[in-house]
Coordinates of C-alpha atoms (C1' of nucleotides) in Angstrom, one line a residue:
Chain A
M1 CA 24.6 -41.1 -20.4
P2 CA 23.2 -42.3 -23.6
I3 CA 25.1 -45.1 -25.2
A4 CA 26.1 -44.3 -28.7
A5 CA 25.1 -46.2 -31.8
D6 CA 26.2 -49.4 -30.3
A7 CA 23.8 -51.9 -31.5
I8 CA 25.1 -51.2 -35.0
T9 CA 28.7 -51.4 -34.1
E10 CA 27.9 -54.7 -32.5
A11 CA 26.0 -55.9 -35.5
R12 CA 28.7 -55.0 -37.8
A13 CA 31.3 -56.7 -35.6
Q14 CA 29.1 -59.8 -35.9
G15 CA 29.0 -59.5 -39.6
L16 CA 25.3 -58.7 -39.6
G17 CA 24.2 -56.7 -42.6
P18 CA 21.7 -53.9 -42.5
L19 CA 18.8 -56.0 -43.6
D20 CA 19.3 -58.6 -40.9
Y21 CA 19.8 -55.9 -38.4
L22 CA 16.5 -54.2 -39.3
R23 CA 14.8 -57.6 -39.1
Q24 CA 16.3 -58.4 -35.8
R25 CA 15.1 -55.1 -34.4
G26 CA 11.6 -55.6 -35.6
Y27 CA 11.5 -52.9 -38.3
V28 CA 10.7 -55.3 -41.1
Q29 CA 7.2 -56.2 -41.9
D30 CA 7.8 -56.8 -45.6
V31 CA 10.6 -56.5 -48.2
S32 CA 10.1 -56.8 -51.9
D33 CA 13.3 -58.7 -52.8
P34 CA 15.3 -59.7 -49.6
E35 CA 18.0 -61.5 -51.4
G36 CA 18.5 -58.7 -53.9
L37 CA 18.5 -56.1 -51.2
R38 CA 21.0 -58.0 -49.1
R39 CA 23.3 -58.2 -52.1
A40 CA 22.9 -54.5 -52.9
F41 CA 23.8 -53.6 -49.3
A42 CA 26.9 -55.8 -49.5
E43 CA 28.0 -54.4 -52.8
G44 CA 28.2 -50.8 -52.0
V45 CA 26.4 -47.7 -50.7
V46 CA 22.7 -47.9 -51.0
T47 CA 20.6 -44.7 -51.2
A48 CA 17.3 -45.1 -49.3
Y49 CA 14.5 -42.7 -48.7
V50 CA 11.5 -42.3 -46.5
G51 CA 8.8 -39.7 -47.2
F52 CA 7.4 -37.5 -44.5
D53 CA 4.1 -35.7 -44.8
P54 CA 4.4 -32.1 -43.7
T55 CA 0.7 -31.6 -42.8
A56 CA 1.6 -30.5 -39.3
P57 CA 4.2 -28.0 -38.0
S58 CA 6.2 -30.8 -36.4
L59 CA 7.0 -34.5 -36.7
H60 CA 5.5 -36.7 -34.0
A61 CA 6.4 -39.9 -32.4
G62 CA 4.8 -41.8 -35.2
H63 CA 7.4 -40.5 -37.6
M64 CA 10.3 -41.7 -35.5
L65 CA 10.3 -45.2 -36.9
G66 CA 11.0 -43.9 -40.4
M67 CA 13.8 -41.8 -39.0
M68 CA 15.2 -44.6 -37.0
M69 CA 15.3 -46.8 -40.1
L70 CA 17.1 -44.1 -42.1
A71 CA 19.4 -43.4 -39.2
S72 CA 20.2 -47.1 -38.8
L73 CA 21.2 -47.4 -42.5
Q74 CA 23.3 -44.4 -42.3
R75 CA 25.2 -45.9 -39.4
F76 CA 25.8 -48.8 -41.6
G77 CA 27.5 -46.5 -44.1
H78 CA 24.5 -46.1 -46.4
R79 CA 22.9 -42.9 -47.6
P80 CA 19.6 -41.7 -46.3
I81 CA 17.3 -39.3 -48.0
A82 CA 14.5 -37.7 -45.9
L83 CA 11.9 -36.6 -48.3
G84 CA 9.6 -33.8 -47.3
G85 CA 6.3 -34.3 -49.0
G86 CA 5.7 -30.7 -49.9
G87 CA 4.2 -31.8 -53.2
T88 CA 2.4 -35.0 -52.2
A89 CA 0.8 -33.3 -49.2
L90 CA -1.0 -31.2 -51.6
V91 CA -2.5 -34.3 -53.1
G92 CA -3.3 -36.1 -49.9
D93 CA -2.8 -39.8 -49.3
P94 CA -6.0 -41.7 -48.9
S95 CA -4.2 -44.7 -47.3
G96 CA -5.7 -45.7 -44.0
K97 CA -8.0 -42.8 -44.1
T98 CA -11.7 -43.3 -43.8
S99 CA -12.5 -39.9 -45.2
T100 CA -11.0 -37.3 -47.5
R101 CA -8.1 -35.5 -45.9
A102 CA -8.4 -31.9 -45.0
I103 CA -6.7 -29.8 -47.6
V104 CA -3.6 -28.1 -46.4
S105 CA -2.5 -24.9 -48.2
E106 CA 0.8 -24.7 -50.0
A107 CA 2.0 -21.9 -47.8
E108 CA 1.2 -23.9 -44.7
I109 CA 3.0 -26.9 -46.0
R110 CA 6.1 -24.8 -46.8
S111 CA 6.2 -23.3 -43.3
N112 CA 5.7 -26.7 -41.7
L113 CA 8.6 -28.1 -43.7
E114 CA 10.9 -25.3 -42.5
R115 CA 10.0 -25.9 -38.9
I116 CA 10.5 -29.7 -39.3
L117 CA 14.0 -29.5 -40.8
P118 CA 15.9 -29.3 -37.5
Q119 CA 14.2 -32.4 -36.3
F120 CA 15.8 -34.5 -38.9
A121 CA 19.2 -33.2 -38.0
R122 CA 19.0 -34.9 -34.6
Y123 CA 18.7 -38.3 -36.2
L124 CA 20.6 -38.0 -39.4
D125 CA 24.1 -36.7 -40.2
F126 CA 23.9 -34.2 -43.0
E127 CA 27.7 -33.5 -42.9
G128 CA 28.8 -37.1 -43.3
G129 CA 31.5 -39.1 -41.5
R130 CA 30.0 -39.0 -38.0
W131 CA 30.0 -42.8 -37.9
G132 CA 33.1 -43.7 -39.8
G133 CA 32.8 -43.3 -43.5
N134 CA 29.1 -42.7 -43.7
P135 CA 28.0 -40.4 -46.5
P136 CA 26.0 -37.3 -45.7
A137 CA 22.2 -37.5 -45.5
L138 CA 20.1 -35.6 -47.9
L139 CA 16.9 -33.6 -47.3
L140 CA 14.7 -33.0 -50.3
N141 CA 11.3 -31.6 -51.0
N142 CA 9.2 -33.3 -53.7
A143 CA 7.4 -30.0 -54.4
D144 CA 10.6 -29.1 -56.2
W145 CA 9.9 -31.6 -59.0
L146 CA 6.2 -32.4 -58.6
L147 CA 4.9 -28.8 -59.0
E148 CA 6.6 -28.5 -62.3
L149 CA 5.1 -31.6 -63.8
R150 CA 3.0 -31.0 -66.9
Y151 CA -0.2 -33.0 -67.1
I152 CA -0.2 -34.4 -70.5
P153 CA 3.5 -35.6 -70.5
F154 CA 2.9 -37.0 -67.1
L155 CA -0.1 -39.0 -68.2
R156 CA 1.7 -40.2 -71.3
D157 CA 5.1 -41.1 -69.7
I158 CA 4.0 -42.3 -66.3
G159 CA 0.2 -42.9 -66.3
R160 CA 0.5 -45.5 -69.1
Y161 CA 2.3 -47.8 -66.7
F162 CA -0.5 -48.0 -64.2
S163 CA -3.4 -50.4 -64.5
V164 CA -6.6 -49.1 -63.2
N165 CA -7.9 -52.6 -62.7
E166 CA -5.0 -53.3 -60.5
M167 CA -5.3 -50.2 -58.5
L168 CA -9.0 -50.7 -57.9
A169 CA -8.2 -54.1 -56.5
A170 CA -5.7 -52.7 -54.0
E171 CA -6.8 -52.8 -50.4
T172 CA -6.5 -49.0 -49.8
Y173 CA -8.6 -48.0 -52.7
R174 CA -11.1 -50.8 -52.4
T175 CA -12.0 -50.1 -48.8
R176 CA -12.5 -46.4 -49.7
L177 CA -14.6 -47.3 -52.7
E178 CA -16.8 -49.4 -50.5
S179 CA -17.2 -46.8 -47.8
T180 CA -16.9 -43.1 -48.5
G181 CA -15.7 -43.1 -52.0
L182 CA -12.6 -41.6 -53.5
N183 CA -12.0 -38.6 -55.5
F184 CA -9.7 -38.4 -58.5
V185 CA -6.9 -36.5 -56.8
E186 CA -6.7 -39.2 -54.1
F187 CA -6.7 -41.9 -56.8
N188 CA -3.7 -40.2 -58.3
Y189 CA -1.7 -40.2 -55.1
R190 CA -0.2 -43.5 -55.9
L191 CA 1.1 -42.3 -59.3
V192 CA 2.6 -39.3 -57.7
Q193 CA 4.4 -41.2 -55.0
A194 CA 5.6 -43.8 -57.5
Y195 CA 6.9 -41.0 -59.6
D196 CA 8.9 -39.6 -56.6
F197 CA 10.7 -42.9 -56.3
L198 CA 11.4 -42.9 -60.0
H199 CA 12.7 -39.4 -59.9
L200 CA 15.0 -40.2 -56.9
F201 CA 16.1 -43.3 -58.7
R202 CA 17.1 -41.3 -61.7
T203 CA 18.6 -38.2 -60.0
E204 CA 20.1 -39.7 -56.8
G205 CA 20.5 -43.4 -57.6
C206 CA 18.0 -44.1 -54.9
A207 CA 17.1 -47.8 -54.9
L208 CA 15.2 -48.3 -51.7
Q209 CA 12.1 -46.8 -50.3
M210 CA 10.9 -47.5 -46.8
G211 CA 7.8 -46.6 -44.8
G212 CA 5.0 -47.9 -42.8
S213 CA 3.2 -51.0 -43.9
D214 CA 0.2 -48.9 -45.0
Q215 CA 2.6 -47.6 -47.7
W216 CA 3.4 -51.0 -49.1
G217 CA 1.2 -50.5 -52.2
N218 CA 2.5 -47.1 -53.0
I219 CA 6.1 -48.1 -52.5
T220 CA 5.9 -51.2 -54.7
A221 CA 4.1 -49.1 -57.3
G222 CA 7.3 -47.1 -57.4
V223 CA 9.4 -50.2 -57.7
E224 CA 7.4 -51.4 -60.6
L225 CA 7.4 -48.0 -62.3
I226 CA 11.2 -48.0 -62.1
R227 CA 11.3 -51.4 -63.7
K228 CA 8.8 -50.6 -66.4
A229 CA 10.0 -47.1 -67.2
D230 CA 13.8 -47.5 -66.8
G231 CA 14.3 -51.2 -66.5
G232 CA 15.8 -50.5 -63.1
H233 CA 15.8 -52.6 -60.0
A234 CA 14.7 -51.0 -56.8
F235 CA 13.4 -52.2 -53.4
A236 CA 10.6 -51.7 -51.0
L237 CA 10.8 -52.3 -47.3
V238 CA 8.0 -51.5 -44.8
C239 CA 7.8 -51.6 -41.0
P240 CA 4.8 -52.7 -39.0
L241 CA 2.3 -50.1 -38.0
L242 CA 2.8 -49.7 -34.3
T243 CA 0.1 -49.9 -31.8
T244 CA 0.6 -50.1 -28.1
A245 CA -0.3 -53.2 -26.1
S246 CA -3.7 -51.6 -25.4
G247 CA -4.3 -51.2 -29.1
E248 CA -3.8 -47.4 -29.3
K249 CA -1.8 -45.8 -32.0
M250 CA 1.7 -45.4 -30.9
G251 CA 2.7 -41.8 -30.1
K252 CA -0.6 -40.6 -28.8
S253 CA -1.0 -39.3 -25.3
E254 CA -4.3 -38.2 -23.8
G255 CA -5.6 -38.3 -27.4
N256 CA -2.9 -35.9 -28.5
S257 CA 0.2 -36.5 -30.6
V258 CA 3.5 -36.6 -28.9
W259 CA 5.4 -34.0 -30.9
L260 CA 9.1 -33.7 -31.5
D261 CA 9.0 -30.0 -31.4
P262 CA 9.7 -28.9 -27.8
E263 CA 7.3 -26.0 -28.2
L264 CA 4.5 -28.5 -28.8
T265 CA 5.5 -31.2 -26.4
T266 CA 7.9 -30.3 -23.7
P267 CA 10.9 -32.6 -23.4
Y268 CA 9.7 -33.3 -19.9
D269 CA 6.3 -34.5 -21.2
F270 CA 8.1 -36.4 -24.0
Y271 CA 10.3 -38.2 -21.5
Q272 CA 7.2 -39.0 -19.4
Y273 CA 5.5 -40.5 -22.3
W274 CA 8.2 -43.2 -22.6
I275 CA 8.3 -43.7 -18.9
N276 CA 4.6 -44.5 -18.9
V277 CA 4.5 -47.1 -21.6
D278 CA 3.0 -50.5 -20.9
D279 CA 5.1 -53.2 -19.5
A280 CA 4.3 -55.3 -22.5
D281 CA 5.7 -52.7 -24.9
V282 CA 9.1 -52.1 -23.4
V283 CA 11.2 -54.6 -25.2
R284 CA 9.8 -53.8 -28.6
L285 CA 10.2 -50.1 -28.1
L286 CA 13.8 -50.4 -26.9
R287 CA 14.6 -52.3 -30.1
L288 CA 12.8 -49.9 -32.4
Y289 CA 13.5 -46.5 -30.8
T290 CA 17.0 -46.8 -29.4
F291 CA 20.4 -48.0 -30.6
L292 CA 21.0 -50.0 -27.5
P293 CA 22.7 -53.3 -28.1
E294 CA 20.5 -56.4 -28.1
K295 CA 22.3 -57.9 -25.1
L296 CA 21.6 -54.9 -22.9
I297 CA 18.0 -54.8 -24.0
V298 CA 17.6 -58.5 -23.0
E299 CA 19.2 -57.8 -19.7
L300 CA 17.1 -54.8 -18.9
T301 CA 13.9 -56.5 -19.8
A302 CA 14.6 -59.8 -18.1
A303 CA 13.2 -58.1 -14.9
T304 CA 9.6 -58.6 -14.1
G305 CA 7.1 -56.4 -12.3
E306 CA 8.5 -53.3 -10.8
G307 CA 11.9 -54.2 -12.1
L308 CA 10.8 -53.2 -15.5
R309 CA 10.7 -49.6 -14.5
E310 CA 14.5 -49.5 -14.9
A311 CA 14.1 -50.5 -18.5
K312 CA 11.5 -47.9 -19.0
R313 CA 13.8 -45.3 -17.5
T314 CA 16.5 -46.3 -20.0
L315 CA 14.0 -46.2 -22.8
A316 CA 12.9 -42.7 -21.9
R317 CA 16.4 -41.5 -21.5
E318 CA 17.6 -42.9 -24.8
V319 CA 14.7 -41.7 -26.9
T320 CA 14.6 -38.3 -25.3
A321 CA 18.4 -38.0 -25.9
L322 CA 17.9 -38.7 -29.6
A323 CA 15.0 -36.3 -29.9
H324 CA 16.1 -33.4 -27.7
G325 CA 19.7 -34.0 -26.6
Q326 CA 21.4 -34.9 -23.4
D327 CA 20.7 -31.6 -21.6
A328 CA 17.0 -32.1 -22.1
V329 CA 17.3 -35.6 -20.7
D330 CA 19.1 -34.4 -17.6
A331 CA 16.4 -31.7 -17.0
A332 CA 13.6 -34.1 -17.6
E333 CA 15.1 -36.7 -15.2
A334 CA 15.7 -34.1 -12.6
A335 CA 12.1 -32.9 -12.8
S336 CA 10.9 -36.5 -12.7
R337 CA 12.9 -37.3 -9.7
A338 CA 11.7 -34.2 -7.9
L339 CA 8.1 -35.0 -8.7
F340 CA 8.0 -38.7 -8.3
G341 CA 10.7 -39.6 -5.9
G342 CA 8.6 -39.6 -2.7
A343 CA 7.2 -36.2 -1.6
P344 CA 7.2 -33.9 -4.6
D345 CA 9.8 -31.2 -4.4
A346 CA 8.3 -28.1 -6.0
D347 CA 11.6 -26.3 -6.0
D348 CA 13.4 -28.2 -8.7
P349 CA 14.1 -25.8 -11.5
N350 CA 13.3 -28.3 -14.2
I351 CA 9.6 -28.7 -13.5
P352 CA 7.6 -27.3 -16.4
T353 CA 6.5 -23.9 -15.3
T354 CA 3.8 -21.5 -16.4
E355 CA 4.3 -17.9 -15.5
I356 CA 1.6 -15.5 -14.8
S357 CA 1.8 -11.9 -13.7
A358 CA 0.9 -10.9 -10.2
G359 CA -1.9 -8.7 -11.5
Q360 CA -3.5 -11.6 -13.4
A361 CA -3.0 -14.0 -10.5
A362 CA -4.9 -11.6 -8.2
E363 CA -8.0 -12.0 -10.3
M364 CA -7.9 -15.7 -10.8
T365 CA -9.8 -18.4 -9.1
V366 CA -8.2 -21.7 -8.4
A367 CA -10.0 -23.1 -11.4
D368 CA -8.6 -20.4 -13.7
V369 CA -5.1 -21.3 -12.6
F370 CA -5.6 -25.0 -13.6
V371 CA -6.9 -23.8 -16.9
V372 CA -4.0 -21.5 -17.6
A373 CA -1.5 -24.2 -16.7
G374 CA -3.1 -26.3 -19.4
L375 CA -4.0 -29.1 -17.0
V376 CA -7.7 -28.9 -17.6
A377 CA -9.6 -27.5 -20.6
S378 CA -12.1 -25.3 -18.9
R379 CA -13.3 -24.1 -15.5
G380 CA -16.2 -26.5 -15.8
E381 CA -13.8 -29.4 -16.1
A382 CA -11.8 -28.1 -13.2
R383 CA -14.9 -28.1 -11.1
R384 CA -15.9 -31.6 -12.1
K385 CA -12.4 -32.9 -11.6
A386 CA -12.2 -31.3 -8.2
V387 CA -15.3 -33.2 -7.2
E388 CA -13.6 -36.4 -8.3
G389 CA -10.6 -35.4 -6.2
A390 CA -8.2 -35.0 -9.1
L391 CA -6.9 -31.6 -8.4
W392 CA -4.0 -30.8 -6.1
L393 CA -2.4 -27.6 -5.1
D394 CA 0.8 -27.7 -3.2
G395 CA 0.2 -31.2 -2.0
E396 CA -3.4 -30.5 -0.8
R397 CA -6.5 -31.8 -2.5
V398 CA -8.4 -29.0 -3.9
A399 CA -12.0 -29.0 -2.5
E400 CA -13.3 -25.6 -3.6
V401 CA -12.2 -24.5 -7.1
D402 CA -14.1 -21.2 -7.4
E403 CA -12.3 -19.5 -4.6
P404 CA -9.7 -16.8 -5.4
F405 CA -6.3 -18.1 -6.0
R406 CA -4.1 -17.3 -3.0
P407 CA -0.8 -19.1 -3.2
G408 CA 1.4 -19.3 -0.2
A409 CA 4.4 -18.3 -2.2
A410 CA 5.4 -17.1 -5.7
D411 CA 5.6 -20.7 -6.8
A412 CA 2.7 -23.2 -6.6
L413 CA 2.7 -26.8 -7.6
L414 CA -0.4 -27.9 -9.4
R415 CA -1.2 -31.5 -10.0
F416 CA -3.9 -33.0 -12.1
G417 CA -4.6 -36.7 -11.6
K418 CA -1.9 -39.0 -10.5
K419 CA 0.9 -37.7 -12.5
R420 CA 0.5 -34.5 -14.4
Y421 CA 2.3 -31.6 -12.7
R422 CA 2.8 -28.0 -13.6
R423 CA 4.3 -25.2 -11.6
I424 CA 2.7 -21.8 -11.6
R425 CA 5.1 -19.0 -11.0
I426 CA 3.9 -15.5 -10.2
V427 CA 6.1 -12.9 -11.7
F428 CA 6.1 -9.2 -10.7
G429 CA 6.4 -6.2 -12.9
Chain B
rG1 C1' -27.5 -33.8 -66.6
rG2 C1' -31.6 -37.1 -64.2
rG3 C1' -33.4 -40.3 -60.0
rC4 C1' -32.9 -41.9 -54.9
rA5 C1' -30.7 -41.7 -50.0
rG6 C1' -28.1 -38.9 -46.7
rG7 C1' -25.2 -34.6 -43.9
rU8 C1' -26.2 -35.0 -35.7
rG9 C1' -21.3 -34.2 -30.4
rC10 C1' -13.8 -36.9 -30.7
rC11 C1' -15.8 -41.3 -33.8
rA12 C1' -19.9 -44.6 -34.9
rG13 C1' -25.0 -44.0 -34.5
rA14 C1' -30.4 -42.9 -32.3
rG15 C1' -33.8 -39.0 -32.4
rU16 C1' -38.2 -36.7 -37.1
rG17 C1' -42.3 -30.1 -33.6
rG18 C1' -41.9 -29.1 -27.1
rU19 C1' -40.1 -32.8 -21.0
rU20 C1' -33.3 -33.2 -26.3
rA21 C1' -27.0 -30.4 -24.3
rA22 C1' -29.3 -34.5 -27.6
rA23 C1' -30.4 -42.3 -26.4
rU24 C1' -26.6 -46.1 -27.0
rG25 C1' -21.7 -47.9 -28.0
rG26 C1' -16.5 -46.9 -28.7
rG27 C1' -12.7 -43.5 -27.4
rC28 C1' -10.9 -40.2 -23.8
rC29 C1' -10.4 -38.3 -18.6
rU30 C1' -10.8 -39.0 -13.3
rG31 C1' -11.2 -41.9 -8.6
rA32 C1' -10.1 -46.6 -5.8
rC33 C1' -6.3 -50.5 -6.1
rU34 C1' -1.0 -50.2 -7.8
rG35 C1' 5.0 -50.1 -9.7
rU36 C1' 4.6 -42.9 -12.9
rA37 C1' 2.6 -50.6 -15.5
rA38 C1' -1.6 -53.8 -16.7
rA39 C1' -6.3 -55.9 -15.2
rU40 C1' -10.7 -54.8 -12.4
rC41 C1' -14.6 -51.8 -10.3
rA42 C1' -16.9 -46.8 -9.9
rG43 C1' -17.8 -41.9 -11.8
rG44 C1' -17.3 -38.1 -15.6
rU45 C1' -17.1 -36.3 -20.7
rG46 C1' -20.1 -28.3 -24.7
rC47 C1' -19.1 -23.1 -22.2
rG48 C1' -20.8 -20.4 -18.0
rA49 C1' -21.0 -19.4 -10.5
rA50 C1' -25.8 -18.7 -12.3
rA51 C1' -29.3 -16.5 -15.4
rG52 C1' -28.2 -18.1 -19.8
rC53 C1' -25.2 -19.0 -24.2
rU54 C1' -23.4 -21.9 -28.1
rA55 C1' -24.4 -26.8 -30.8
rC56 C1' -27.4 -31.2 -34.9
rG57 C1' -23.9 -29.0 -43.3
rG58 C1' -25.1 -23.3 -44.7
rU59 C1' -28.8 -19.8 -45.2
rG60 C1' -33.8 -17.8 -45.2
rG61 C1' -38.7 -18.9 -43.5
rU62 C1' -43.2 -21.3 -40.7
rU63 C1' -44.3 -21.7 -35.4
rC64 C1' -45.5 -19.5 -28.8
rG65 C1' -41.5 -23.3 -29.6
rA66 C1' -37.3 -26.6 -34.7
rA67 C1' -31.9 -31.2 -34.9
rU68 C1' -37.0 -32.3 -36.1
rC69 C1' -41.7 -28.7 -41.0
rC70 C1' -40.9 -25.5 -45.7
rG71 C1' -37.6 -22.7 -49.6
rC72 C1' -32.8 -22.0 -51.6
rC73 C1' -27.6 -23.3 -51.5
rC74 C1' -23.2 -26.5 -50.5
rC75 C1' -21.4 -31.4 -49.7
rU76 C1' -21.4 -37.0 -49.7
rG77 C1' -23.0 -42.0 -51.2
rC78 C1' -25.8 -45.2 -54.6
rC79 C1' -28.2 -45.9 -59.4
rC80 C1' -28.9 -44.0 -64.5
rA81 C1' -26.8 -40.9 -68.6

RNA sequence: GGGCAGGUGCCAGAGUGGUUAAAUGGGCCUGACUGUAAAUCAGGUGCGAAAGCUACGGUGGUUCGAAUCCGCCCCUGCCCA
């Protein structure tokens, strides 16, 4: 069972405010005006936003930090806005990029946004009242106001507040200038994002923007714009950019992103991703990606060595429950137990399964089957990996990969490497 | 608009007529060891059973043969205007 939003109930009981909670959990790398923000939180409902770039048809694990920050604030009774960057994605943020971003079409961005919507609903409450008196979350798309902008008025009303000297001195732009250069569209990204913040400040009373630390410059640009244009007071808060203990970007698995869309990353694989994190990362991830109370986290991670696996299991369970719901957790756990609890039990219904027709199966070699299951990329790879002893079929090491596929039953359990399983099911008719 | 330097595999970066599916490094994958961890050591890393095919910005040539030479085009960086 996942434990509800208890870290926050606990924090509130201790009189801890949102800012200190976020700090304690490790979300805070930098805040523009901590005292002012603390006061704002204490005085009333604060509206805060995080922008999400819809350049892919799903959010991935890297976006979860932003959602967790919004979700935490909402549980404190504040008001989150998830902003789909339908307009900004057309511009392309040069931050942290060594080369110009691929251009994504407007239609693609729109369809991506639609597909992403339900993912927010798992983290945020769009109805309101789910955690006491919290206000409903809001989902907006900046294309709605950015695409209408007129160039000359924008330059005159917004552009005048930006100093080119200052922008050129900024880390993001400077590194790009020194390496691959920067085109004008990218140079404008900061203005556009700052304008978003101003727009939300005006229309929604939004006073806080959060994001990853690579967004610091863009976010504070918005804070300054709000001050210069409207004399308003707004805040910036950024979280550290997460890398795993081995230095990889968080949320990558086998070089691929871990997606929140179950079509792109099955809930089983999602669960497995969290089970497989490094020992050194568990505490931090529990704090950032779950709402488990601090005391429990400390207890769980007091263990050393193999004992940490229980903490990882809890992590996987909690994170998967948030992303996919409790049913998905149960299924993923059942499959994991079946596959990793001693001798793999191929009969468990929850093991991810690829179906092929009897007709197809009759014409396939063993290598083909591994390809179809998505475990290897090509027959050539299947062959190489078989030589290395990495392929297993129903518990037997595969020696000859070019032989016809003749399973002993309708179901066959494939395994690639130590821990990647997929069942092949032959269906008739 | 002018001058110069470039565009190579996931990334960085060699190669400047054949023996180059393309050095080297990183990344990634696998094996052994293990705890579905880390570290370490070893192997692999375009597709194809093979013949062969595809690949060095695009395109058209030269040549028995081109990533390598020539023409045109596109793109990037630097300098000048």
